[in-house]
Amino acid sequence: MRFASLLILAPLASACKKIEPAPKQLDALLHWFFAEYDTAEDEQAAEAFRNLDAVIVGSDLDEHSDGSITDLSREEVGDLGPSGESPARAAGIFMVNPIQCSLREMGELVTARNQVELYGTYDELERSWDSDVEAFRNGNADRATWSDDFTVTILGSTYTATTNGAGRWVPDLGKEDSPFGRALMTRRVMPEIAEFESGDNSYDQDFRAEVYYSRKPGVTIHVAAMWREVNVGGFDQDNESSQRLVLNGMKDWDEDSEKACGGR
């Protein structure tokens, strides 16, 4: 499996590219996209996308960039995630990456049911749509929600987990407010601790915020933030090799998305 092979290479990968903290403005925006996903007005979200692009263009970030971000606070998480767990134990990472897919295609991939076929991550996954996802894909609904029940095997250890996902279109508010047109926000949360079949491995928390916008036709800028508390085979998310492993996997995910777009 991709995860296992990357784990072998992770120490080498981390030595080649050190994981650096995100620029402060980017860190703050990634926290904002997670915490304000539900409550932000469209105008506020459009402003956040403008600020995000300014940070990406105005910083030293490469075309493909990644690094670490600060912990989520209890206030930012609220009642999301497993009860009684401290979000400060979930280490944060981010990635900025251009994908050779249109924004419409990314909206379809994010909500697709056939995640096992699209991405080499899951043993099994069952996706339940909690709203009219077809209307969301067609642009006739601004929001959609879904839940995933899935099984994954890592280093010979199998776990099952559930995530609750949500997508939100930020509409095109005109050239001044929305210079890149409409944009997409998503958020995913693991509401309960994952269950391993055996062993001392643990996967207690997972919070994610991802945003997508297009600066030119056929190319989507993907910005992803993940906060995760996990320990598998003695590697926890505070370990730089583990972080590099996950970041490499996130990049692979985008490459799988490009393959799917190329075949559509």
Tab-separated table of C-alpha atoms in Angstrom:
chain	number	residue	atom	x	y	z
A	1	MET	CA	0.000	0.000	0.000
A	2	ARG	CA	1.139	3.541	-0.730
A	3	PHE	CA	1.189	4.475	2.971
A	4	ALA	CA	3.500	1.613	3.920
A	5	SER	CA	5.967	2.250	1.120
A	6	LEU	CA	6.079	5.952	1.901
A	7	LEU	CA	6.777	5.234	5.546
A	8	ILE	CA	10.001	3.481	4.570
A	9	LEU	CA	11.028	6.541	2.564
A	10	ALA	CA	9.749	9.113	5.034
A	11	PRO	CA	13.016	9.716	6.954
A	12	LEU	CA	14.816	10.326	3.653
A	13	ALA	CA	12.037	12.585	2.423
A	14	SER	CA	12.070	14.669	5.588
A	15	ALA	CA	15.833	15.066	5.333
A	16	CYS	CA	15.495	16.336	1.759
A	17	LYS	CA	12.795	18.891	2.524
A	18	LYS	CA	12.438	20.231	6.031
A	19	ILE	CA	8.946	20.990	7.252
A	20	GLU	CA	8.774	24.708	7.959
A	21	PRO	CA	5.995	26.643	9.718
A	22	ALA	CA	3.437	28.335	7.494
A	23	PRO	CA	3.623	32.120	7.081
A	24	LYS	CA	1.605	33.702	9.897
A	25	GLN	CA	-1.034	35.136	7.568
A	26	LEU	CA	-1.554	31.764	5.896
A	27	ASP	CA	-1.747	30.006	9.253
A	28	ALA	CA	-4.431	32.425	10.421
A	29	LEU	CA	-6.449	32.007	7.212
A	30	LEU	CA	-6.387	28.206	7.422
A	31	HIS	CA	-7.710	28.421	10.980
A	32	TRP	CA	-10.385	30.824	9.745
A	33	PHE	CA	-11.526	28.527	6.936
A	34	PHE	CA	-11.987	25.705	9.441
A	35	ALA	CA	-13.604	27.640	12.277
A	36	GLU	CA	-15.835	29.918	10.177
A	37	TYR	CA	-16.919	27.362	7.585
A	38	ASP	CA	-20.534	27.341	8.772
A	39	THR	CA	-21.007	30.892	9.970
A	40	ALA	CA	-19.129	33.167	7.553
A	41	GLU	CA	-21.176	35.275	5.164
A	42	ASP	CA	-20.405	34.884	1.468
A	43	GLU	CA	-18.778	38.326	1.420
A	44	GLN	CA	-16.482	37.325	4.287
A	45	ALA	CA	-15.552	34.073	2.577
A	46	ALA	CA	-14.826	35.885	-0.699
A	47	GLU	CA	-12.555	38.281	1.184
A	48	ALA	CA	-10.758	35.323	2.771
A	49	PHE	CA	-10.058	33.878	-0.684
A	50	ARG	CA	-8.659	37.206	-1.873
A	51	ASN	CA	-6.426	37.365	1.186
A	52	LEU	CA	-5.381	33.754	0.695
A	53	ASP	CA	-4.293	34.365	-2.873
A	54	ALA	CA	-2.392	37.482	-1.826
A	55	VAL	CA	-0.496	35.472	0.788
A	56	ILE	CA	0.317	32.683	-1.668
A	57	VAL	CA	1.481	35.098	-4.362
A	58	GLY	CA	3.229	37.489	-1.991
A	59	SER	CA	5.116	34.960	0.126
A	60	ASP	CA	8.056	32.725	-0.625
A	61	LEU	CA	5.772	29.753	-1.245
A	62	ASP	CA	6.658	27.614	-4.246
A	63	GLU	CA	4.118	26.381	-6.779
A	64	HIS	CA	3.825	23.327	-4.561
A	65	SER	CA	4.385	24.187	-0.907
A	66	ASP	CA	3.710	22.564	2.428
A	67	GLY	CA	4.624	22.844	6.083
A	68	SER	CA	3.277	22.930	9.613
A	69	ILE	CA	0.526	25.046	11.158
A	70	THR	CA	-0.408	25.903	14.722
A	71	ASP	CA	-2.836	23.866	16.822
A	72	LEU	CA	-6.571	24.332	16.751
A	73	SER	CA	-8.146	25.782	19.882
A	74	ARG	CA	-11.146	24.424	21.765
A	75	GLU	CA	-13.090	27.508	20.650
A	76	GLU	CA	-12.331	26.805	16.991
A	77	VAL	CA	-13.357	23.151	17.251
A	78	GLY	CA	-16.441	23.688	19.399
A	79	ASP	CA	-18.464	20.486	19.691
A	80	LEU	CA	-16.838	18.902	16.635
A	81	GLY	CA	-14.635	15.849	17.080
A	82	PRO	CA	-14.559	13.139	19.759
A	83	SER	CA	-15.923	14.170	23.144
A	84	GLY	CA	-13.318	14.836	25.826
A	85	GLU	CA	-10.336	15.011	23.466
A	86	SER	CA	-8.058	18.060	23.420
A	87	PRO	CA	-7.628	19.511	19.907
A	88	ALA	CA	-4.203	20.807	20.981
A	89	ARG	CA	-2.934	17.220	20.694
A	90	ALA	CA	-3.723	17.177	16.958
A	91	ALA	CA	-0.648	18.340	15.020
A	92	GLY	CA	-1.311	20.579	12.027
A	93	ILE	CA	0.098	20.518	8.494
A	94	PHE	CA	-0.792	22.309	5.258
A	95	MET	CA	-0.291	22.013	1.517
A	96	VAL	CA	-0.682	24.418	-1.410
A	97	ASN	CA	-0.831	22.732	-4.793
A	98	PRO	CA	-2.144	23.514	-8.303
A	99	ILE	CA	-4.237	20.720	-9.828
A	100	GLN	CA	-4.836	20.234	-13.553
A	101	CYS	CA	-8.597	20.049	-13.021
A	102	SER	CA	-11.382	22.570	-13.374
A	103	LEU	CA	-13.198	23.783	-10.282
A	104	ARG	CA	-16.344	22.012	-11.482
A	105	GLU	CA	-14.437	18.741	-11.773
A	106	MET	CA	-13.040	19.140	-8.265
A	107	GLY	CA	-16.549	19.681	-6.941
A	108	GLU	CA	-17.562	16.383	-8.526
A	109	LEU	CA	-14.520	14.492	-7.201
A	110	VAL	CA	-14.863	15.822	-3.666
A	111	THR	CA	-18.438	14.569	-3.446
A	112	ALA	CA	-18.110	11.367	-5.516
A	113	ARG	CA	-19.226	8.081	-3.991
A	114	ASN	CA	-16.549	5.943	-5.679
A	115	GLN	CA	-13.642	7.168	-3.535
A	116	VAL	CA	-12.081	3.680	-3.411
A	117	GLU	CA	-11.761	3.633	-7.203
A	118	LEU	CA	-10.497	7.209	-7.408
A	119	TYR	CA	-7.894	7.123	-4.640
A	120	GLY	CA	-5.558	4.378	-3.447
A	121	THR	CA	-6.194	4.967	0.244
A	122	TYR	CA	-9.150	2.905	1.426
A	123	ASP	CA	-9.800	-0.807	1.773
A	124	GLU	CA	-13.508	-0.049	1.820
A	125	LEU	CA	-15.602	3.107	1.961
A	126	GLU	CA	-19.333	3.690	2.039
A	127	ARG	CA	-20.467	7.255	1.462
A	128	SER	CA	-23.899	8.480	2.486
A	129	TRP	CA	-25.151	11.789	1.168
A	130	ASP	CA	-27.123	13.751	3.745
A	131	SER	CA	-28.328	16.366	1.251
A	132	ASP	CA	-28.953	16.807	-2.462
A	133	VAL	CA	-25.380	16.446	-3.673
A	134	GLU	CA	-26.445	16.395	-7.322
A	135	ALA	CA	-27.964	19.847	-6.868
A	136	PHE	CA	-24.711	20.940	-5.235
A	137	ARG	CA	-22.658	19.627	-8.142
A	138	ASN	CA	-24.895	21.370	-10.648
A	139	GLY	CA	-24.628	24.673	-8.804
A	140	ASN	CA	-28.288	24.628	-7.770
A	141	ALA	CA	-27.435	24.270	-4.072
A	142	ASP	CA	-24.779	26.180	-2.154
A	143	ARG	CA	-24.053	23.451	0.396
A	144	ALA	CA	-23.884	19.684	0.729
A	145	THR	CA	-23.093	17.258	3.541
A	146	TRP	CA	-22.137	13.589	3.591
A	147	SER	CA	-20.639	10.931	5.851
A	148	ASP	CA	-18.044	8.246	5.145
A	149	ASP	CA	-17.666	4.898	6.910
A	150	PHE	CA	-14.351	3.387	5.867
A	151	THR	CA	-11.658	0.823	6.556
A	152	VAL	CA	-7.927	1.372	6.059
A	153	THR	CA	-4.932	-0.923	6.606
A	154	ILE	CA	-1.639	0.652	7.693
A	155	LEU	CA	1.505	-1.422	8.305
A	156	GLY	CA	-0.616	-4.533	8.700
A	157	SER	CA	-2.989	-2.873	11.174
A	158	THR	CA	-6.576	-2.261	10.132
A	159	TYR	CA	-8.855	0.415	11.522
A	160	THR	CA	-12.394	1.598	10.878
A	161	ALA	CA	-13.551	5.187	11.185
A	162	THR	CA	-16.240	7.661	10.227
A	163	THR	CA	-15.838	11.190	8.912
A	164	ASN	CA	-18.485	13.839	8.399
A	165	GLY	CA	-17.881	15.967	5.325
A	166	ALA	CA	-19.341	19.219	4.077
A	167	GLY	CA	-18.950	21.326	0.957
A	168	ARG	CA	-19.828	24.962	0.346
A	169	TRP	CA	-19.743	27.027	-2.808
A	170	VAL	CA	-18.739	30.654	-2.352
A	171	PRO	CA	-20.584	32.421	-5.182
A	172	ASP	CA	-19.095	34.811	-7.708
A	173	LEU	CA	-19.846	38.234	-6.228
A	174	GLY	CA	-18.412	40.203	-9.130
A	175	LYS	CA	-14.948	41.021	-10.388
A	176	GLU	CA	-13.956	43.227	-7.452
A	177	ASP	CA	-15.067	40.891	-4.661
A	178	SER	CA	-14.488	37.602	-6.503
A	179	PRO	CA	-11.602	38.121	-8.966
A	180	PHE	CA	-11.313	34.339	-9.414
A	181	GLY	CA	-15.036	33.666	-9.725
A	182	ARG	CA	-16.763	31.234	-7.433
A	183	ALA	CA	-14.736	29.118	-5.020
A	184	LEU	CA	-15.162	25.920	-3.029
A	185	MET	CA	-14.729	25.289	0.698
A	186	THR	CA	-14.851	21.859	2.343
A	187	ARG	CA	-14.519	20.645	5.914
A	188	ARG	CA	-14.180	17.117	7.287
A	189	VAL	CA	-14.184	15.942	10.878
A	190	MET	CA	-13.808	12.533	12.503
A	191	PRO	CA	-16.557	12.614	15.181
A	192	GLU	CA	-15.358	9.533	17.081
A	193	ILE	CA	-12.017	7.871	17.760
A	194	ALA	CA	-11.050	5.331	15.088
A	195	GLU	CA	-11.087	1.665	16.091
A	196	PHE	CA	-8.090	-0.574	15.376
A	197	GLU	CA	-8.642	-4.307	15.184
A	198	SER	CA	-5.592	-4.981	17.379
A	199	GLY	CA	-2.343	-3.544	18.702
A	200	ASP	CA	-1.387	-0.327	20.457
A	201	ASN	CA	-2.006	1.970	17.513
A	202	SER	CA	-4.314	4.947	17.926
A	203	TYR	CA	-6.065	7.482	15.732
A	204	ASP	CA	-7.994	9.838	17.969
A	205	GLN	CA	-8.634	13.071	16.077
A	206	ASP	CA	-8.798	14.355	12.507
A	207	PHE	CA	-9.896	17.838	11.439
A	208	ARG	CA	-9.554	19.142	7.876
A	209	ALA	CA	-10.286	22.294	5.931
A	210	GLU	CA	-9.697	22.475	2.190
A	211	VAL	CA	-10.356	25.261	-0.281
A	212	TYR	CA	-10.266	25.395	-4.059
A	213	TYR	CA	-10.213	28.309	-6.482
A	214	SER	CA	-9.098	28.866	-10.064
A	215	ARG	CA	-6.678	31.519	-11.320
A	216	LYS	CA	-6.787	30.254	-14.922
A	217	PRO	CA	-9.030	27.857	-16.887
A	218	GLY	CA	-8.468	24.177	-16.200
A	219	VAL	CA	-6.195	24.695	-13.189
A	220	THR	CA	-7.438	24.717	-9.610
A	221	ILE	CA	-5.407	25.921	-6.636
A	222	HIS	CA	-5.889	23.416	-3.811
A	223	VAL	CA	-5.065	24.574	-0.287
A	224	ALA	CA	-5.444	21.925	2.407
A	225	ALA	CA	-5.072	22.039	6.190
A	226	MET	CA	-5.123	18.955	8.394
A	227	TRP	CA	-4.914	18.559	12.152
A	228	ARG	CA	-4.470	14.952	13.224
A	229	GLU	CA	-3.695	12.959	16.371
A	230	VAL	CA	-2.448	9.518	15.356
A	231	ASN	CA	0.165	6.982	16.446
A	232	VAL	CA	0.865	4.010	14.178
A	233	GLY	CA	3.869	1.766	14.608
A	234	GLY	CA	5.464	4.249	16.995
A	235	PHE	CA	5.185	7.150	14.532
A	236	ASP	CA	2.966	9.967	15.794
A	237	GLN	CA	1.879	13.115	14.006
A	238	ASP	CA	4.390	15.268	15.898
A	239	ASN	CA	7.191	13.327	14.216
A	240	GLU	CA	8.552	15.175	11.186
A	241	SER	CA	8.971	11.944	9.224
A	242	SER	CA	5.311	11.140	9.817
A	243	GLN	CA	4.300	14.625	8.742
A	244	ARG	CA	6.343	14.328	5.561
A	245	LEU	CA	4.704	10.983	4.881
A	246	VAL	CA	1.222	12.464	5.133
A	247	LEU	CA	2.158	15.506	3.059
A	248	ASN	CA	3.522	13.236	0.335
A	249	GLY	CA	0.257	11.323	0.476
A	250	MET	CA	-1.715	14.552	0.079
A	251	LYS	CA	0.298	15.368	-3.034
A	252	ASP	CA	-0.385	11.845	-4.357
A	253	TRP	CA	-4.090	12.462	-3.733
A	254	ASP	CA	-3.974	15.489	-6.010
A	255	GLU	CA	-2.154	13.477	-8.668
A	256	ASP	CA	-4.942	10.885	-8.511
A	257	SER	CA	-7.426	13.733	-8.945
A	258	GLU	CA	-5.584	14.870	-12.069
A	259	LYS	CA	-5.745	11.343	-13.481
A	260	ALA	CA	-9.471	11.243	-12.816
A	261	CYS	CA	-9.966	14.613	-14.502
A	262	GLY	CA	-7.957	13.469	-17.511
A	263	GLY	CA	-10.247	10.514	-17.941
A	264	ARG	CA	-13.491	12.447	-17.694
